[in-house]
Amino acid sequence: TMALLPLAAAALTAGCGSGSSRTLVPGRIVFETYRDGNGEVYSMNADGSNPVNLTNNAAYDGEAAATRNGRRIAFSSDRDGNTEIYVINADGSGQTRLTNDPARDEEPQWSPDGSRIVFESFRTGVRHIWSMRSDGSDLRQLTTGATSNWEPHYSPDGSKIVFGSGRDGNDEIYVMNADGTGVTRLTNNPADDRNYVWQPDISVQDIAFQSNRNGNWDIYIMALDGSNLRQITTDAADDQYPTWDC
């Protein structure tokens, strides 16, 4: 059950479109666990009761993300020899493989309306961000270049994607339009900025994230354009993995 509690906590907040990679199915929490000796996708009631193995495969299954209505779950798995993106219904039925490439495809995230999935792929030899329709069609490469881009998350209204990139020499946070245009760098600091989450209120669209720019990990908030940067925590211990309360 390693990392079970952090995953479950993230799940509780993601139903509001915060950009977390774990999410709520109506009345249940979807999470990744190693309780069976390998990575599996489970769901459970919000009080922790009635855990159900949704993937039940000897290979790795994880990085699960549910649609906003909770009816479908996307996840990554290496059950067919390399890591690909799959979808299942909320009860584990209807498994469908969406990607089919010798390179790794992973970290799927749904658009708010459930029509598209954004994900990471190594199919060009570099980790880049791609998107596709929920049935695997209309594959589009959203980022290019010689450096890696990772962990894309749609904005609550689906018009933007926030992501991380090392294109400028260290881990920074960027935003782009959902079609890959209009890339804007939001953070600019020699330290690492990561684990970013959207404010679920569409009228605000602030982004919370963690940064070690002051010597240890603290939580910061900034506006969608990177302005109005505020440090929220100042404790000597590390503060990480922010989420928004609905």
PDB file of N, CA and C in Angstrom, residues 147-238:
ATOM      1  N   THR A 147      14.549  19.175 -25.662  1.00  0.00           N
ATOM      2  CA  THR A 147      14.463  18.981 -24.220  1.00  0.00           C
ATOM      3  C   THR A 147      13.090  18.460 -23.833  1.00  0.00           C
ATOM      4  N   SER A 148      13.016  17.858 -22.665  1.00  0.00           N
ATOM      5  CA  SER A 148      11.807  17.187 -22.216  1.00  0.00           C
ATOM      6  C   SER A 148      10.731  18.162 -21.753  1.00  0.00           C
ATOM      7  N   ASN A 149       9.477  17.737 -21.934  1.00  0.00           N
ATOM      8  CA  ASN A 149       8.298  18.434 -21.427  1.00  0.00           C
ATOM      9  C   ASN A 149       7.407  17.386 -20.757  1.00  0.00           C
ATOM     10  N   TRP A 150       6.756  17.737 -19.659  1.00  0.00           N
ATOM     11  CA  TRP A 150       6.117  16.692 -18.860  1.00  0.00           C
ATOM     12  C   TRP A 150       4.889  17.196 -18.098  1.00  0.00           C
ATOM     13  N   GLU A 151       4.150  16.220 -17.570  1.00  0.00           N
ATOM     14  CA  GLU A 151       3.015  16.411 -16.654  1.00  0.00           C
ATOM     15  C   GLU A 151       2.046  17.495 -17.114  1.00  0.00           C
ATOM     16  N   PRO A 152       1.404  17.310 -18.258  1.00  0.00           N
ATOM     17  CA  PRO A 152       0.418  18.295 -18.711  1.00  0.00           C
ATOM     18  C   PRO A 152      -0.888  18.184 -17.945  1.00  0.00           C
ATOM     19  N   HIS A 153      -1.522  19.322 -17.707  1.00  0.00           N
ATOM     20  CA  HIS A 153      -2.836  19.367 -17.061  1.00  0.00           C
ATOM     21  C   HIS A 153      -3.686  20.433 -17.739  1.00  0.00           C
ATOM     22  N   TYR A 154      -4.902  20.066 -18.113  1.00  0.00           N
ATOM     23  CA  TYR A 154      -5.831  21.038 -18.678  1.00  0.00           C
ATOM     24  C   TYR A 154      -6.291  22.037 -17.619  1.00  0.00           C
ATOM     25  N   SER A 155      -6.529  23.260 -18.062  1.00  0.00           N
ATOM     26  CA  SER A 155      -7.173  24.241 -17.199  1.00  0.00           C
ATOM     27  C   SER A 155      -8.623  23.835 -16.972  1.00  0.00           C
ATOM     28  N   PRO A 156      -9.268  24.355 -15.932  1.00  0.00           N
ATOM     29  CA  PRO A 156     -10.655  23.968 -15.653  1.00  0.00           C
ATOM     30  C   PRO A 156     -11.628  24.223 -16.800  1.00  0.00           C
ATOM     31  N   ASP A 157     -11.332  25.205 -17.666  1.00  0.00           N
ATOM     32  CA  ASP A 157     -12.215  25.452 -18.809  1.00  0.00           C
ATOM     33  C   ASP A 157     -11.737  24.757 -20.083  1.00  0.00           C
ATOM     34  N   GLY A 158     -10.604  24.041 -20.007  1.00  0.00           N
ATOM     35  CA  GLY A 158     -10.109  23.269 -21.135  1.00  0.00           C
ATOM     36  C   GLY A 158      -9.377  24.059 -22.201  1.00  0.00           C
ATOM     37  N   SER A 159      -9.219  25.347 -22.013  1.00  0.00           N
ATOM     38  CA  SER A 159      -8.608  26.179 -23.057  1.00  0.00           C
ATOM     39  C   SER A 159      -7.085  26.206 -22.997  1.00  0.00           C
ATOM     40  N   LYS A 160      -6.507  25.871 -21.843  1.00  0.00           N
ATOM     41  CA  LYS A 160      -5.065  25.947 -21.644  1.00  0.00           C
ATOM     42  C   LYS A 160      -4.542  24.627 -21.101  1.00  0.00           C
ATOM     43  N   ILE A 161      -3.235  24.437 -21.227  1.00  0.00           N
ATOM     44  CA  ILE A 161      -2.546  23.304 -20.627  1.00  0.00           C
ATOM     45  C   ILE A 161      -1.323  23.825 -19.899  1.00  0.00           C
ATOM     46  N   VAL A 162      -1.195  23.512 -18.635  1.00  0.00           N
ATOM     47  CA  VAL A 162      -0.002  23.848 -17.875  1.00  0.00           C
ATOM     48  C   VAL A 162       0.900  22.621 -17.889  1.00  0.00           C
ATOM     49  N   PHE A 163       2.213  22.843 -17.975  1.00  0.00           N
ATOM     50  CA  PHE A 163       3.137  21.716 -18.049  1.00  0.00           C
ATOM     51  C   PHE A 163       4.505  22.136 -17.529  1.00  0.00           C
ATOM     52  N   GLY A 164       5.337  21.145 -17.270  1.00  0.00           N
ATOM     53  CA  GLY A 164       6.699  21.398 -16.857  1.00  0.00           C
ATOM     54  C   GLY A 164       7.654  21.183 -18.013  1.00  0.00           C
ATOM     55  N   SER A 165       8.797  21.859 -17.984  1.00  0.00           N
ATOM     56  CA  SER A 165       9.769  21.715 -19.057  1.00  0.00           C
ATOM     57  C   SER A 165      11.156  22.078 -18.551  1.00  0.00           C
ATOM     58  N   GLY A 166      12.164  21.406 -19.137  1.00  0.00           N
ATOM     59  CA  GLY A 166      13.552  21.751 -18.853  1.00  0.00           C
ATOM     60  C   GLY A 166      14.189  22.526 -19.981  1.00  0.00           C
ATOM     61  N   ARG A 167      13.364  23.107 -20.849  1.00  0.00           N
ATOM     62  CA  ARG A 167      13.878  23.750 -22.063  1.00  0.00           C
ATOM     63  C   ARG A 167      14.783  24.937 -21.781  1.00  0.00           C
ATOM     64  N   ASP A 168      14.685  25.510 -20.598  1.00  0.00           N
ATOM     65  CA  ASP A 168      15.526  26.663 -20.271  1.00  0.00           C
ATOM     66  C   ASP A 168      16.572  26.327 -19.222  1.00  0.00           C
ATOM     67  N   GLY A 169      16.862  25.029 -19.034  1.00  0.00           N
ATOM     68  CA  GLY A 169      17.972  24.635 -18.193  1.00  0.00           C
ATOM     69  C   GLY A 169      17.616  24.053 -16.846  1.00  0.00           C
ATOM     70  N   ASN A 170      16.418  24.255 -16.368  1.00  0.00           N
ATOM     71  CA  ASN A 170      15.983  23.664 -15.108  1.00  0.00           C
ATOM     72  C   ASN A 170      14.467  23.510 -15.143  1.00  0.00           C
ATOM     73  N   ASP A 171      13.904  22.898 -14.115  1.00  0.00           N
ATOM     74  CA  ASP A 171      12.466  22.638 -14.085  1.00  0.00           C
ATOM     75  C   ASP A 171      11.694  23.938 -13.907  1.00  0.00           C
ATOM     76  N   GLU A 172      10.958  24.320 -14.921  1.00  0.00           N
ATOM     77  CA  GLU A 172      10.114  25.506 -14.858  1.00  0.00           C
ATOM     78  C   GLU A 172       8.696  25.146 -15.287  1.00  0.00           C
ATOM     79  N   ILE A 173       7.762  26.049 -15.025  1.00  0.00           N
ATOM     80  CA  ILE A 173       6.352  25.836 -15.334  1.00  0.00           C
ATOM     81  C   ILE A 173       5.964  26.719 -16.509  1.00  0.00           C
ATOM     82  N   TYR A 174       5.250  26.134 -17.451  1.00  0.00           N
ATOM     83  CA  TYR A 174       4.814  26.820 -18.661  1.00  0.00           C
ATOM     84  C   TYR A 174       3.317  26.602 -18.855  1.00  0.00           C
ATOM     85  N   VAL A 175       2.725  27.432 -19.683  1.00  0.00           N
ATOM     86  CA  VAL A 175       1.338  27.243 -20.079  1.00  0.00           C
ATOM     87  C   VAL A 175       1.249  27.435 -21.590  1.00  0.00           C
ATOM     88  N   MET A 176       0.336  26.727 -22.217  1.00  0.00           N
ATOM     89  CA  MET A 176       0.108  26.881 -23.658  1.00  0.00           C
ATOM     90  C   MET A 176      -1.375  26.702 -23.932  1.00  0.00           C
ATOM     91  N   ASN A 177      -1.794  27.126 -25.113  1.00  0.00           N
ATOM     92  CA  ASN A 177      -3.155  26.852 -25.529  1.00  0.00           C
ATOM     93  C   ASN A 177      -3.340  25.353 -25.707  1.00  0.00           C
ATOM     94  N   ALA A 178      -4.572  24.900 -25.685  1.00  0.00           N
ATOM     95  CA  ALA A 178      -4.850  23.469 -25.755  1.00  0.00           C
ATOM     96  C   ALA A 178      -4.377  22.841 -27.058  1.00  0.00           C
ATOM     97  N   ASP A 179      -4.151  23.661 -28.090  1.00  0.00           N
ATOM     98  CA  ASP A 179      -3.655  23.130 -29.364  1.00  0.00           C
ATOM     99  C   ASP A 179      -2.136  23.212 -29.481  1.00  0.00           C
ATOM    100  N   GLY A 180      -1.456  23.620 -28.417  1.00  0.00           N
ATOM    101  CA  GLY A 180      -0.004  23.688 -28.403  1.00  0.00           C
ATOM    102  C   GLY A 180       0.588  25.034 -28.768  1.00  0.00           C
ATOM    103  N   THR A 181      -0.225  25.981 -29.180  1.00  0.00           N
ATOM    104  CA  THR A 181       0.265  27.308 -29.533  1.00  0.00           C
ATOM    105  C   THR A 181       0.382  28.182 -28.287  1.00  0.00           C
ATOM    106  N   GLY A 182       1.042  29.321 -28.460  1.00  0.00           N
ATOM    107  CA  GLY A 182       1.074  30.323 -27.397  1.00  0.00           C
ATOM    108  C   GLY A 182       1.788  29.893 -26.141  1.00  0.00           C
ATOM    109  N   VAL A 183       2.926  29.205 -26.257  1.00  0.00           N
ATOM    110  CA  VAL A 183       3.664  28.757 -25.077  1.00  0.00           C
ATOM    111  C   VAL A 183       4.204  29.965 -24.308  1.00  0.00           C
ATOM    112  N   THR A 184       3.935  30.000 -23.018  1.00  0.00           N
ATOM    113  CA  THR A 184       4.384  31.095 -22.153  1.00  0.00           C
ATOM    114  C   THR A 184       5.062  30.520 -20.917  1.00  0.00           C
ATOM    115  N   ARG A 185       6.247  31.007 -20.612  1.00  0.00           N
ATOM    116  CA  ARG A 185       6.943  30.591 -19.397  1.00  0.00           C
ATOM    117  C   ARG A 185       6.376  31.349 -18.208  1.00  0.00           C
ATOM    118  N   LEU A 186       5.965  30.610 -17.167  1.00  0.00           N
ATOM    119  CA  LEU A 186       5.337  31.236 -16.006  1.00  0.00           C
ATOM    120  C   LEU A 186       6.315  31.470 -14.866  1.00  0.00           C
ATOM    121  N   THR A 187       7.289  30.597 -14.690  1.00  0.00           N
ATOM    122  CA  THR A 187       8.268  30.761 -13.619  1.00  0.00           C
ATOM    123  C   THR A 187       9.652  30.952 -14.225  1.00  0.00           C
ATOM    124  N   ASN A 188      10.495  31.662 -13.508  1.00  0.00           N
ATOM    125  CA  ASN A 188      11.840  31.957 -14.002  1.00  0.00           C
ATOM    126  C   ASN A 188      12.766  32.081 -12.807  1.00  0.00           C
ATOM    127  N   ASN A 189      13.280  30.921 -12.385  1.00  0.00           N
ATOM    128  CA  ASN A 189      14.107  30.881 -11.189  1.00  0.00           C
ATOM    129  C   ASN A 189      15.101  29.728 -11.321  1.00  0.00           C
ATOM    130  N   PRO A 190      16.334  29.886 -10.844  1.00  0.00           N
ATOM    131  CA  PRO A 190      17.310  28.795 -10.948  1.00  0.00           C
ATOM    132  C   PRO A 190      16.912  27.541 -10.191  1.00  0.00           C
ATOM    133  N   ALA A 191      16.011  27.674  -9.237  1.00  0.00           N
ATOM    134  CA  ALA A 191      15.536  26.520  -8.480  1.00  0.00           C
ATOM    135  C   ALA A 191      14.499  25.747  -9.303  1.00  0.00           C
ATOM    136  N   ASP A 192      13.995  24.651  -8.733  1.00  0.00           N
ATOM    137  CA  ASP A 192      13.009  23.829  -9.410  1.00  0.00           C
ATOM    138  C   ASP A 192      11.594  24.220  -8.967  1.00  0.00           C
ATOM    139  N   ASP A 193      10.694  24.330  -9.939  1.00  0.00           N
ATOM    140  CA  ASP A 193       9.281  24.607  -9.692  1.00  0.00           C
ATOM    141  C   ASP A 193       8.488  23.449 -10.271  1.00  0.00           C
ATOM    142  N   ARG A 194       7.618  22.845  -9.472  1.00  0.00           N
ATOM    143  CA  ARG A 194       6.932  21.629  -9.922  1.00  0.00           C
ATOM    144  C   ARG A 194       5.633  21.414  -9.147  1.00  0.00           C
ATOM    145  N   ASN A 195       4.945  20.313  -9.508  1.00  0.00           N
ATOM    146  CA  ASN A 195       3.694  19.888  -8.854  1.00  0.00           C
ATOM    147  C   ASN A 195       2.670  21.022  -8.809  1.00  0.00           C
ATOM    148  N   TYR A 196       2.313  21.482  -9.991  1.00  0.00           N
ATOM    149  CA  TYR A 196       1.417  22.617 -10.168  1.00  0.00           C
ATOM    150  C   TYR A 196      -0.024  22.142 -10.288  1.00  0.00           C
ATOM    151  N   VAL A 197      -0.948  22.913  -9.746  1.00  0.00           N
ATOM    152  CA  VAL A 197      -2.371  22.578  -9.784  1.00  0.00           C
ATOM    153  C   VAL A 197      -3.186  23.840 -10.032  1.00  0.00           C
ATOM    154  N   TRP A 198      -4.198  23.727 -10.881  1.00  0.00           N
ATOM    155  CA  TRP A 198      -5.066  24.863 -11.208  1.00  0.00           C
ATOM    156  C   TRP A 198      -6.046  25.149 -10.083  1.00  0.00           C
ATOM    157  N   GLN A 199      -6.295  26.403  -9.845  1.00  0.00           N
ATOM    158  CA  GLN A 199      -7.426  26.821  -9.023  1.00  0.00           C
ATOM    159  C   GLN A 199      -8.704  26.411  -9.753  1.00  0.00           C
ATOM    160  N   PRO A 200      -9.604  25.650  -9.116  1.00  0.00           N
ATOM    161  CA  PRO A 200     -10.783  25.145  -9.836  1.00  0.00           C
ATOM    162  C   PRO A 200     -11.788  26.210 -10.235  1.00  0.00           C
ATOM    163  N   ASP A 201     -11.714  27.394  -9.641  1.00  0.00           N
ATOM    164  CA  ASP A 201     -12.619  28.481  -9.999  1.00  0.00           C
ATOM    165  C   ASP A 201     -12.185  29.071 -11.338  1.00  0.00           C
ATOM    166  N   ILE A 202     -12.993  28.863 -12.385  1.00  0.00           N
ATOM    167  CA  ILE A 202     -12.626  29.308 -13.732  1.00  0.00           C
ATOM    168  C   ILE A 202     -12.396  30.808 -13.792  1.00  0.00           C
ATOM    169  N   SER A 203     -13.109  31.574 -12.964  1.00  0.00           N
ATOM    170  CA  SER A 203     -12.978  33.029 -13.006  1.00  0.00           C
ATOM    171  C   SER A 203     -11.650  33.510 -12.419  1.00  0.00           C
ATOM    172  N   VAL A 204     -10.959  32.634 -11.687  1.00  0.00           N
ATOM    173  CA  VAL A 204      -9.696  33.021 -11.047  1.00  0.00           C
ATOM    174  C   VAL A 204      -8.507  32.422 -11.803  1.00  0.00           C
ATOM    175  N   GLN A 205      -8.482  31.099 -11.931  1.00  0.00           N
ATOM    176  CA  GLN A 205      -7.438  30.364 -12.639  1.00  0.00           C
ATOM    177  C   GLN A 205      -6.032  30.655 -12.133  1.00  0.00           C
ATOM    178  N   ASP A 206      -5.875  30.793 -10.833  1.00  0.00           N
ATOM    179  CA  ASP A 206      -4.538  30.813 -10.251  1.00  0.00           C
ATOM    180  C   ASP A 206      -3.935  29.413 -10.317  1.00  0.00           C
ATOM    181  N   ILE A 207      -2.621  29.350 -10.201  1.00  0.00           N
ATOM    182  CA  ILE A 207      -1.909  28.081 -10.199  1.00  0.00           C
ATOM    183  C   ILE A 207      -1.071  28.006  -8.929  1.00  0.00           C
ATOM    184  N   ALA A 208      -1.266  26.944  -8.163  1.00  0.00           N
ATOM    185  CA  ALA A 208      -0.428  26.685  -6.993  1.00  0.00           C
ATOM    186  C   ALA A 208       0.659  25.693  -7.386  1.00  0.00           C
ATOM    187  N   PHE A 209       1.834  25.818  -6.770  1.00  0.00           N
ATOM    188  CA  PHE A 209       2.935  24.912  -7.085  1.00  0.00           C
ATOM    189  C   PHE A 209       3.919  24.902  -5.927  1.00  0.00           C
ATOM    190  N   GLN A 210       4.872  23.977  -5.993  1.00  0.00           N
ATOM    191  CA  GLN A 210       5.928  23.946  -4.989  1.00  0.00           C
ATOM    192  C   GLN A 210       7.246  24.357  -5.627  1.00  0.00           C
ATOM    193  N   SER A 211       8.105  24.987  -4.833  1.00  0.00           N
ATOM    194  CA  SER A 211       9.399  25.437  -5.306  1.00  0.00           C
ATOM    195  C   SER A 211      10.407  25.376  -4.162  1.00  0.00           C
ATOM    196  N   ASN A 212      11.653  25.085  -4.517  1.00  0.00           N
ATOM    197  CA  ASN A 212      12.731  25.104  -3.512  1.00  0.00           C
ATOM    198  C   ASN A 212      13.616  26.333  -3.681  1.00  0.00           C
ATOM    199  N   ARG A 213      13.058  27.398  -4.208  1.00  0.00           N
ATOM    200  CA  ARG A 213      13.827  28.600  -4.524  1.00  0.00           C
ATOM    201  C   ARG A 213      14.374  29.307  -3.295  1.00  0.00           C
ATOM    202  N   ASN A 214      13.845  28.994  -2.120  1.00  0.00           N
ATOM    203  CA  ASN A 214      14.350  29.612  -0.897  1.00  0.00           C
ATOM    204  C   ASN A 214      15.054  28.615   0.007  1.00  0.00           C
ATOM    205  N   GLY A 215      15.513  27.513  -0.583  1.00  0.00           N
ATOM    206  CA  GLY A 215      16.336  26.572   0.180  1.00  0.00           C
ATOM    207  C   GLY A 215      15.624  25.304   0.592  1.00  0.00           C
ATOM    208  N   ASN A 216      14.310  25.331   0.682  1.00  0.00           N
ATOM    209  CA  ASN A 216      13.543  24.121   0.943  1.00  0.00           C
ATOM    210  C   ASN A 216      12.214  24.238   0.184  1.00  0.00           C
ATOM    211  N   TRP A 217      11.463  23.161   0.148  1.00  0.00           N
ATOM    212  CA  TRP A 217      10.217  23.167  -0.620  1.00  0.00           C
ATOM    213  C   TRP A 217       9.130  23.947   0.110  1.00  0.00           C
ATOM    214  N   ASP A 218       8.567  24.939  -0.578  1.00  0.00           N
ATOM    215  CA  ASP A 218       7.436  25.703  -0.067  1.00  0.00           C
ATOM    216  C   ASP A 218       6.377  25.816  -1.147  1.00  0.00           C
ATOM    217  N   ILE A 219       5.187  26.259  -0.748  1.00  0.00           N
ATOM    218  CA  ILE A 219       4.049  26.389  -1.656  1.00  0.00           C
ATOM    219  C   ILE A 219       3.912  27.844  -2.086  1.00  0.00           C
ATOM    220  N   TYR A 220       3.699  28.023  -3.388  1.00  0.00           N
ATOM    221  CA  TYR A 220       3.531  29.344  -3.982  1.00  0.00           C
ATOM    222  C   TYR A 220       2.245  29.358  -4.815  1.00  0.00           C
ATOM    223  N   ILE A 221       1.737  30.546  -5.059  1.00  0.00           N
ATOM    224  CA  ILE A 221       0.594  30.736  -5.956  1.00  0.00           C
ATOM    225  C   ILE A 221       0.944  31.859  -6.921  1.00  0.00           C
ATOM    226  N   MET A 222       0.526  31.704  -8.173  1.00  0.00           N
ATOM    227  CA  MET A 222       0.726  32.757  -9.170  1.00  0.00           C
ATOM    228  C   MET A 222      -0.498  32.828 -10.069  1.00  0.00           C
ATOM    229  N   ALA A 223      -0.620  33.941 -10.766  1.00  0.00           N
ATOM    230  CA  ALA A 223      -1.692  34.099 -11.733  1.00  0.00           C
ATOM    231  C   ALA A 223      -1.376  33.307 -13.000  1.00  0.00           C
ATOM    232  N   LEU A 224      -2.363  33.183 -13.867  1.00  0.00           N
ATOM    233  CA  LEU A 224      -2.238  32.399 -15.091  1.00  0.00           C
ATOM    234  C   LEU A 224      -1.097  32.876 -15.977  1.00  0.00           C
ATOM    235  N   ASP A 225      -0.756  34.161 -15.912  1.00  0.00           N
ATOM    236  CA  ASP A 225       0.331  34.692 -16.734  1.00  0.00           C
ATOM    237  C   ASP A 225       1.662  34.733 -15.985  1.00  0.00           C
ATOM    238  N   GLY A 226       1.720  34.152 -14.781  1.00  0.00           N
ATOM    239  CA  GLY A 226       2.934  34.122 -13.997  1.00  0.00           C
ATOM    240  C   GLY A 226       3.117  35.303 -13.068  1.00  0.00           C
ATOM    241  N   SER A 227       2.221  36.264 -13.147  1.00  0.00           N
ATOM    242  CA  SER A 227       2.311  37.449 -12.288  1.00  0.00           C
ATOM    243  C   SER A 227       1.709  37.171 -10.903  1.00  0.00           C
ATOM    244  N   ASN A 228       1.816  38.168 -10.039  1.00  0.00           N
ATOM    245  CA  ASN A 228       1.234  38.107  -8.698  1.00  0.00           C
ATOM    246  C   ASN A 228       1.704  36.873  -7.937  1.00  0.00           C
ATOM    247  N   LEU A 229       3.004  36.619  -7.955  1.00  0.00           N
ATOM    248  CA  LEU A 229       3.583  35.465  -7.274  1.00  0.00           C
ATOM    249  C   LEU A 229       3.556  35.679  -5.773  1.00  0.00           C
ATOM    250  N   ARG A 230       3.031  34.695  -5.049  1.00  0.00           N
ATOM    251  CA  ARG A 230       2.967  34.779  -3.578  1.00  0.00           C
ATOM    252  C   ARG A 230       3.501  33.498  -2.966  1.00  0.00           C
ATOM    253  N   GLN A 231       4.376  33.630  -1.965  1.00  0.00           N
ATOM    254  CA  GLN A 231       4.815  32.475  -1.200  1.00  0.00           C
ATOM    255  C   GLN A 231       3.826  32.249  -0.071  1.00  0.00           C
ATOM    256  N   ILE A 232       3.234  31.039  -0.017  1.00  0.00           N
ATOM    257  CA  ILE A 232       2.146  30.764   0.926  1.00  0.00           C
ATOM    258  C   ILE A 232       2.654  30.123   2.206  1.00  0.00           C
ATOM    259  N   THR A 233       3.703  29.287   2.119  1.00  0.00           N
ATOM    260  CA  THR A 233       4.244  28.642   3.312  1.00  0.00           C
ATOM    261  C   THR A 233       5.687  29.091   3.527  1.00  0.00           C
ATOM    262  N   THR A 234       6.095  29.137   4.797  1.00  0.00           N
ATOM    263  CA  THR A 234       7.447  29.603   5.143  1.00  0.00           C
ATOM    264  C   THR A 234       8.088  28.726   6.214  1.00  0.00           C
ATOM    265  N   ASP A 235       7.609  27.512   6.383  1.00  0.00           N
ATOM    266  CA  ASP A 235       8.124  26.649   7.429  1.00  0.00           C
ATOM    267  C   ASP A 235       9.506  26.111   7.050  1.00  0.00           C
ATOM    268  N   ALA A 236      10.332  25.801   8.064  1.00  0.00           N
ATOM    269  CA  ALA A 236      11.666  25.262   7.814  1.00  0.00           C
ATOM    270  C   ALA A 236      11.605  23.852   7.233  1.00  0.00           C
ATOM    271  N   ALA A 237      10.515  23.136   7.473  1.00  0.00           N
ATOM    272  CA  ALA A 237      10.327  21.804   6.885  1.00  0.00           C
ATOM    273  C   ALA A 237       9.786  21.941   5.470  1.00  0.00           C
ATOM    274  N   ASP A 238       9.832  20.863   4.714  1.00  0.00           N
ATOM    275  CA  ASP A 238       9.344  20.889   3.336  1.00  0.00           C
ATOM    276  C   ASP A 238       7.817  20.890   3.288  1.00  0.00           C
TER     277      ASP A 238
END
